[in-house]
Amino acid sequence: MKISLALCTYNGAQHLAEQLASIAQQIRRPDELIVCDDHSTDGTAAIIQNFAKSADFEVRFYRNRQQLGSTQNFAKAIDLCNGDVIALCDQDDVWSSFKLARLEEVFSSRPKVGLVFTNALVVDQNLWPCGKHLWDWTFTSKEQRLVNKGRAFDVLTVRNVVTGATMAFRANFKQFFTPIPEDSALIHDGWIALVIAATAEVSALSDPLIGYRQHADQQLGVVRSETRKSGLGSVDETAAGRKRYYAAEVRKLNHLLQRLEKARDSNEFLRLDDKIHVVRALSAHYQVRGSMPTAWWQRCPFILNEVLTLRYHRYSKGLRSAVLDFVRTW
């Protein structure tokens, strides 16, 4: 099994050397490290180039002439990887020395697993533990039980619980999740996890295999993860905000539907009809919830239909969501 690492950087000089050192100390060395830098203006490039000279595995460095943003930069790095398994890597974390060995163990022993993600120890900017694990914010006990029962797709269609810095996946799934859409409600980690969960098993390891560093300059952290955890309740609760939320979710689901139909038509995956049905039903539910009429009496037939079809129960919060749609201002 060949393991590639996809590392994306942008002005990461402050913490990058510690991350690279933790990669170099892996018990199971990576076969290659692909670094895509999003046009940094600090000393990031020099740190990577110096590291490549001493690394005992292949390091390939690419620097974008124009900034792509994190999602498309990761898409580029993933596309450049040649391994059988690809592990994503953030510039500011540190890895446990046995992270890659643990990932390889799972992929080798469970051939139906397409994606693995792990827990993490939350640390401050100086790598001191904050007394919490990542899953305390991002992954509820109920969701963990569902994933462990093989229902990762059910969880991920509602919201993302996979943090990219902890994930690895089999490279053969690239054909279905790339290109990564730019207009959906998900960044790269959530999109990749969602597509793979529809077509393969997902393994969630409770082992905290990285130190997930929190600092002022990071793009995402547990504070934003906590916001995502609470779902729509933490989104702009104005009528316009709800409409934007549901419109983005519908775009995400439409992109997903296209990828699942492609996978089904490839004859590589023969049991996707049920997943496709779920995506269509969920998209229809969100379209209804995102386009409620202003007058309450005009909303009644739409709400009643969603109640009778049990879509409020399956895809939202049951009668509570129905009542909210009835009493809210639209």
Short mmCIF file of C-alpha atoms in Angstrom, two decimals:
data_model
loop_
_atom_site.label_atom_id
_atom_site.label_comp_id
_atom_site.label_asym_id
_atom_site.label_seq_id
_atom_site.Cartn_x
_atom_site.Cartn_y
_atom_site.Cartn_z
CA MET A 1 0.00 0.00 0.00
CA LYS A 2 1.38 3.36 -1.05
CA ILE A 3 0.39 6.28 1.19
CA SER A 4 0.43 9.87 -0.04
CA LEU A 5 0.10 12.97 2.11
CA ALA A 6 -1.64 16.05 0.71
CA LEU A 7 -0.44 19.11 2.63
CA CYS A 8 -1.76 22.57 1.82
CA THR A 9 0.00 25.69 3.05
CA TYR A 10 -0.57 29.41 3.16
CA ASN A 11 1.62 31.72 5.26
CA GLY A 12 2.22 28.85 7.66
CA ALA A 13 5.81 29.55 8.65
CA GLN A 14 5.02 29.96 12.34
CA HIS A 15 3.92 26.35 12.90
CA LEU A 16 4.83 24.43 9.74
CA ALA A 17 8.22 23.13 10.91
CA GLU A 18 6.60 21.31 13.86
CA GLN A 19 4.10 19.64 11.58
CA LEU A 20 6.79 18.54 9.15
CA ALA A 21 8.86 17.18 12.02
CA SER A 22 5.92 15.08 13.19
CA ILE A 23 5.54 13.67 9.68
CA ALA A 24 9.24 12.81 9.56
CA GLN A 25 8.86 10.93 12.86
CA GLN A 26 6.11 8.61 11.65
CA ILE A 27 6.70 4.95 12.47
CA ARG A 28 5.22 4.18 9.08
CA ARG A 29 6.77 6.72 6.73
CA PRO A 30 4.65 8.21 3.95
CA ASP A 31 5.64 7.20 0.44
CA GLU A 32 5.28 10.76 -0.78
CA LEU A 33 4.40 14.21 0.52
CA ILE A 34 2.66 16.56 -1.89
CA VAL A 35 2.73 20.19 -0.79
CA CYS A 36 0.64 22.83 -2.54
CA ASP A 37 1.32 26.35 -1.37
CA ASP A 38 -1.36 28.97 -2.03
CA HIS A 39 1.07 31.79 -2.85
CA SER A 40 2.48 32.42 0.61
CA THR A 41 4.33 35.65 1.29
CA ASP A 42 6.25 34.50 4.39
CA GLY A 43 8.97 31.88 4.79
CA THR A 44 6.74 28.87 4.11
CA ALA A 45 8.41 27.92 0.81
CA ALA A 46 11.91 27.94 2.31
CA ILE A 47 10.82 25.71 5.20
CA ILE A 48 9.38 23.13 2.81
CA GLN A 49 12.36 23.22 0.48
CA ASN A 50 14.79 22.72 3.37
CA PHE A 51 12.67 19.87 4.72
CA ALA A 52 12.67 18.14 1.33
CA LYS A 53 16.47 17.98 1.34
CA SER A 54 16.59 15.87 4.50
CA ALA A 55 13.37 13.81 4.20
CA ASP A 56 13.77 10.07 3.60
CA PHE A 57 10.67 10.01 1.38
CA GLU A 58 9.69 11.90 -1.75
CA VAL A 59 8.59 15.51 -1.26
CA ARG A 60 7.07 17.41 -4.18
CA PHE A 61 6.42 21.12 -3.77
CA TYR A 62 4.06 23.19 -5.93
CA ARG A 63 3.43 26.90 -5.55
CA ASN A 64 0.26 28.44 -6.97
CA ARG A 65 0.76 31.54 -9.05
CA GLN A 66 -2.68 32.73 -7.99
CA GLN A 67 -4.49 31.92 -4.78
CA LEU A 68 -7.01 29.10 -5.11
CA GLY A 69 -8.45 29.07 -1.59
CA SER A 70 -8.21 26.11 0.75
CA THR A 71 -10.80 23.85 -0.90
CA GLN A 72 -9.45 24.09 -4.44
CA ASN A 73 -5.87 23.99 -3.18
CA PHE A 74 -6.62 20.67 -1.47
CA ALA A 75 -8.33 19.49 -4.66
CA LYS A 76 -5.12 20.24 -6.55
CA ALA A 77 -2.93 18.47 -3.98
CA ILE A 78 -5.18 15.41 -3.99
CA ASP A 79 -5.07 15.24 -7.78
CA LEU A 80 -1.26 15.26 -7.70
CA CYS A 81 -1.05 12.33 -5.27
CA ASN A 82 -0.06 8.92 -6.64
CA GLY A 83 -0.72 6.76 -3.59
CA ASP A 84 -3.36 4.11 -2.99
CA VAL A 85 -4.38 5.97 0.17
CA ILE A 86 -4.33 9.75 0.58
CA ALA A 87 -4.15 11.41 3.99
CA LEU A 88 -4.92 15.12 4.27
CA CYS A 89 -2.63 17.32 6.31
CA ASP A 90 -3.00 20.84 7.71
CA GLN A 91 0.04 23.08 8.13
CA ASP A 92 -0.43 23.95 11.80
CA ASP A 93 -1.15 20.63 13.55
CA VAL A 94 1.15 17.89 14.83
CA TRP A 95 0.71 14.16 14.29
CA SER A 96 1.09 11.25 16.65
CA SER A 97 4.07 9.14 15.53
CA PHE A 98 1.85 6.13 14.86
CA LYS A 99 -0.91 7.92 12.92
CA LEU A 100 -0.03 6.50 9.49
CA ALA A 101 0.61 3.04 10.94
CA ARG A 102 -2.87 3.07 12.49
CA LEU A 103 -4.50 4.24 9.27
CA GLU A 104 -2.68 1.60 7.24
CA GLU A 105 -3.85 -1.06 9.68
CA VAL A 106 -7.49 -0.12 9.13
CA PHE A 107 -7.29 0.08 5.35
CA SER A 108 -5.38 -3.21 5.13
CA SER A 109 -7.70 -5.17 7.40
CA ARG A 110 -10.99 -3.72 6.12
CA PRO A 111 -11.03 -3.63 2.32
CA LYS A 112 -14.58 -2.20 2.18
CA VAL A 113 -13.57 0.91 4.13
CA GLY A 114 -13.15 3.87 1.82
CA LEU A 115 -12.51 6.60 4.36
CA VAL A 116 -11.11 6.80 7.88
CA PHE A 117 -11.22 9.80 10.19
CA THR A 118 -10.00 10.09 13.75
CA ASN A 119 -10.39 12.03 16.92
CA ALA A 120 -7.83 14.69 17.91
CA LEU A 121 -6.42 16.26 21.02
CA VAL A 122 -7.25 19.96 21.08
CA VAL A 123 -4.15 21.97 21.92
CA ASP A 124 -3.33 25.66 22.18
CA GLN A 125 -0.88 27.53 19.99
CA ASN A 126 2.01 26.22 22.09
CA LEU A 127 0.73 22.61 21.89
CA TRP A 128 -0.50 22.55 25.48
CA PRO A 129 -3.64 20.37 25.84
CA CYS A 130 -6.86 22.33 26.26
CA GLY A 131 -8.56 19.52 28.20
CA LYS A 132 -10.87 18.57 25.33
CA HIS A 133 -10.93 16.26 22.34
CA LEU A 134 -12.12 17.39 18.92
CA TRP A 135 -15.14 15.11 18.98
CA ASP A 136 -16.42 16.83 22.12
CA TRP A 137 -17.34 19.67 19.78
CA THR A 138 -17.85 18.10 16.38
CA PHE A 139 -19.23 14.57 16.75
CA THR A 140 -22.05 13.70 19.14
CA SER A 141 -22.41 10.34 20.87
CA LYS A 142 -25.54 9.60 18.85
CA GLU A 143 -23.70 10.32 15.60
CA GLN A 144 -20.81 8.12 16.68
CA ARG A 145 -23.20 5.22 17.29
CA LEU A 146 -24.76 5.68 13.86
CA VAL A 147 -21.39 5.76 12.09
CA ASN A 148 -20.25 2.66 13.99
CA LYS A 149 -23.43 0.92 12.79
CA GLY A 150 -22.56 1.67 9.17
CA ARG A 151 -24.83 4.70 8.83
CA ALA A 152 -22.25 7.38 8.12
CA PHE A 153 -24.14 8.50 5.03
CA ASP A 154 -27.25 9.22 7.11
CA VAL A 155 -25.19 11.43 9.41
CA LEU A 156 -23.26 13.22 6.70
CA THR A 157 -26.29 14.13 4.59
CA VAL A 158 -27.48 16.23 7.54
CA ARG A 159 -24.14 17.81 8.49
CA ASN A 160 -20.41 17.20 8.27
CA VAL A 161 -18.71 15.55 11.25
CA VAL A 162 -15.39 14.81 9.52
CA THR A 163 -12.46 17.16 10.07
CA GLY A 164 -10.11 17.11 7.09
CA ALA A 165 -6.96 17.20 9.19
CA THR A 166 -7.85 13.76 10.58
CA MET A 167 -9.04 12.00 7.42
CA ALA A 168 -7.60 9.58 4.89
CA PHE A 169 -9.28 7.81 1.98
CA ARG A 170 -8.66 5.38 -0.85
CA ALA A 171 -7.48 7.19 -3.96
CA ASN A 172 -9.82 5.33 -6.32
CA PHE A 173 -12.71 7.47 -5.05
CA LYS A 174 -11.17 10.60 -6.60
CA GLN A 175 -13.02 9.87 -9.83
CA PHE A 176 -16.34 10.51 -8.07
CA PHE A 177 -15.69 13.42 -5.70
CA THR A 178 -13.55 15.50 -8.08
CA PRO A 179 -13.91 18.17 -9.20
CA ILE A 180 -14.99 19.54 -5.83
CA PRO A 181 -17.93 21.93 -6.36
CA GLU A 182 -17.35 25.52 -5.34
CA ASP A 183 -20.99 26.50 -4.83
CA SER A 184 -22.16 23.89 -2.31
CA ALA A 185 -22.54 24.20 1.45
CA LEU A 186 -19.40 22.13 2.08
CA ILE A 187 -15.67 22.63 1.98
CA HIS A 188 -13.37 19.87 0.77
CA ASP A 189 -13.48 17.60 3.84
CA GLY A 190 -17.26 17.47 4.12
CA TRP A 191 -17.72 16.95 0.38
CA ILE A 192 -15.18 14.13 0.14
CA ALA A 193 -16.60 12.39 3.20
CA LEU A 194 -20.17 12.66 1.93
CA VAL A 195 -19.44 11.19 -1.50
CA ILE A 196 -17.32 8.35 -0.17
CA ALA A 197 -19.85 7.53 2.57
CA ALA A 198 -22.44 6.93 -0.15
CA THR A 199 -20.25 4.38 -1.90
CA ALA A 200 -18.13 2.72 0.81
CA GLU A 201 -17.81 2.06 4.52
CA VAL A 202 -16.50 4.78 6.82
CA SER A 203 -14.40 4.08 9.90
CA ALA A 204 -14.28 6.55 12.80
CA LEU A 205 -11.32 6.02 15.13
CA SER A 206 -11.71 7.46 18.62
CA ASP A 207 -7.91 7.55 18.99
CA PRO A 208 -6.68 11.18 19.12
CA LEU A 209 -4.03 10.81 16.42
CA ILE A 210 -3.25 14.48 15.93
CA GLY A 211 -2.78 17.56 18.06
CA TYR A 212 -5.38 19.96 16.65
CA ARG A 213 -3.81 23.35 17.23
CA GLN A 214 -5.97 26.37 18.04
CA HIS A 215 -4.58 29.79 17.22
CA ALA A 216 -5.74 33.19 16.04
CA ASP A 217 -4.70 32.81 12.40
CA GLN A 218 -6.32 29.46 11.52
CA GLN A 219 -9.12 29.27 8.98
CA LEU A 220 -11.24 26.78 10.91
CA GLY A 221 -11.10 25.56 14.49
CA VAL A 222 -13.27 24.12 17.21
CA VAL A 223 -15.10 27.40 17.69
CA ARG A 224 -16.41 27.23 14.14
CA SER A 225 -16.85 23.49 14.43
CA GLU A 226 -19.04 24.07 17.47
CA THR A 227 -21.09 26.51 15.44
CA ARG A 228 -21.51 23.93 12.67
CA LYS A 229 -22.47 21.32 15.28
CA SER A 230 -25.57 23.23 16.33
CA GLY A 231 -26.86 23.27 12.77
CA LEU A 232 -29.39 25.72 11.44
CA GLY A 233 -29.93 27.21 14.88
CA SER A 234 -26.59 28.98 14.65
CA VAL A 235 -27.09 30.15 11.06
CA ASP A 236 -28.61 33.52 10.23
CA GLU A 237 -32.15 33.01 11.49
CA THR A 238 -33.72 35.72 9.38
CA ALA A 239 -35.99 34.59 6.58
CA ALA A 240 -33.30 35.54 4.06
CA GLY A 241 -30.68 33.62 6.06
CA ARG A 242 -32.79 30.48 6.12
CA LYS A 243 -33.44 30.72 2.42
CA ARG A 244 -29.70 31.03 1.72
CA TYR A 245 -29.00 28.04 3.95
CA TYR A 246 -31.52 25.79 2.22
CA ALA A 247 -30.49 26.98 -1.24
CA ALA A 248 -26.88 26.01 -0.48
CA GLU A 249 -27.99 22.62 0.85
CA VAL A 250 -30.03 21.97 -2.30
CA ARG A 251 -27.02 22.83 -4.48
CA LYS A 252 -24.90 20.42 -2.45
CA LEU A 253 -27.44 17.63 -2.81
CA ASN A 254 -27.84 18.22 -6.54
CA HIS A 255 -24.08 17.94 -6.99
CA LEU A 256 -24.13 14.77 -4.88
CA LEU A 257 -26.94 13.30 -6.95
CA GLN A 258 -24.92 13.77 -10.13
CA ARG A 259 -21.89 12.03 -8.61
CA LEU A 260 -23.95 9.10 -7.29
CA GLU A 261 -25.60 8.59 -10.66
CA LYS A 262 -22.15 8.60 -12.25
CA ALA A 263 -20.95 6.00 -9.75
CA ARG A 264 -24.01 3.83 -10.32
CA ASP A 265 -23.68 4.04 -14.10
CA SER A 266 -20.03 3.03 -13.89
CA ASN A 267 -21.20 -0.44 -12.73
CA GLU A 268 -18.57 -0.29 -10.01
CA PHE A 269 -21.22 0.40 -7.37
CA LEU A 270 -24.45 -1.53 -7.84
CA ARG A 271 -26.39 -0.61 -4.69
CA LEU A 272 -26.81 3.13 -4.90
CA ASP A 273 -30.51 3.39 -5.77
CA ASP A 274 -31.51 3.70 -2.11
CA LYS A 275 -28.95 6.46 -1.53
CA ILE A 276 -30.10 8.29 -4.66
CA HIS A 277 -33.69 8.09 -3.43
CA VAL A 278 -32.69 9.58 -0.07
CA VAL A 279 -30.80 12.44 -1.72
CA ARG A 280 -33.75 13.28 -3.97
CA ALA A 281 -36.19 13.21 -1.04
CA LEU A 282 -33.94 15.34 1.14
CA SER A 283 -33.41 17.85 -1.67
CA ALA A 284 -37.18 18.09 -2.18
CA HIS A 285 -37.68 18.63 1.56
CA TYR A 286 -35.11 21.42 1.69
CA GLN A 287 -36.58 23.05 -1.41
CA VAL A 288 -39.96 23.18 0.32
CA ARG A 289 -38.52 24.52 3.58
CA GLY A 290 -36.49 27.12 1.73
CA SER A 291 -39.36 28.53 -0.30
CA MET A 292 -42.22 28.84 2.18
CA PRO A 293 -44.88 31.43 1.22
CA THR A 294 -45.08 34.58 3.33
CA ALA A 295 -48.71 34.13 4.42
CA TRP A 296 -49.23 31.48 7.08
CA TRP A 297 -52.38 30.04 5.44
CA GLN A 298 -50.49 29.55 2.19
CA ARG A 299 -47.78 27.60 4.04
CA CYS A 300 -50.23 25.12 5.54
CA PRO A 301 -50.53 22.70 2.56
CA PHE A 302 -46.76 22.57 2.09
CA ILE A 303 -46.15 21.90 5.77
CA LEU A 304 -48.93 19.30 5.91
CA ASN A 305 -47.48 17.45 2.91
CA GLU A 306 -44.03 17.30 4.54
CA VAL A 307 -45.64 15.99 7.74
CA LEU A 308 -47.66 13.31 5.92
CA THR A 309 -44.68 12.13 3.88
CA LEU A 310 -42.67 11.93 7.16
CA ARG A 311 -39.94 14.08 5.64
CA TYR A 312 -39.96 16.38 8.67
CA HIS A 313 -39.38 13.30 10.80
CA ARG A 314 -36.67 11.78 8.57
CA TYR A 315 -34.72 14.88 7.60
CA SER A 316 -35.47 17.60 10.14
CA LYS A 317 -36.61 17.63 13.77
CA GLY A 318 -40.09 16.22 13.33
CA LEU A 319 -43.10 18.23 14.44
CA ARG A 320 -40.86 20.81 16.07
CA SER A 321 -39.56 21.83 12.64
CA ALA A 322 -43.08 21.82 11.22
CA VAL A 323 -44.31 24.15 13.97
CA LEU A 324 -41.32 26.45 13.48
CA ASP A 325 -42.02 26.70 9.76
CA PHE A 326 -45.62 27.59 10.59
CA VAL A 327 -44.93 30.34 13.15
CA ARG A 328 -41.77 31.88 11.69
CA THR A 329 -41.78 34.99 9.57
CA TRP A 330 -40.95 34.18 5.95
#
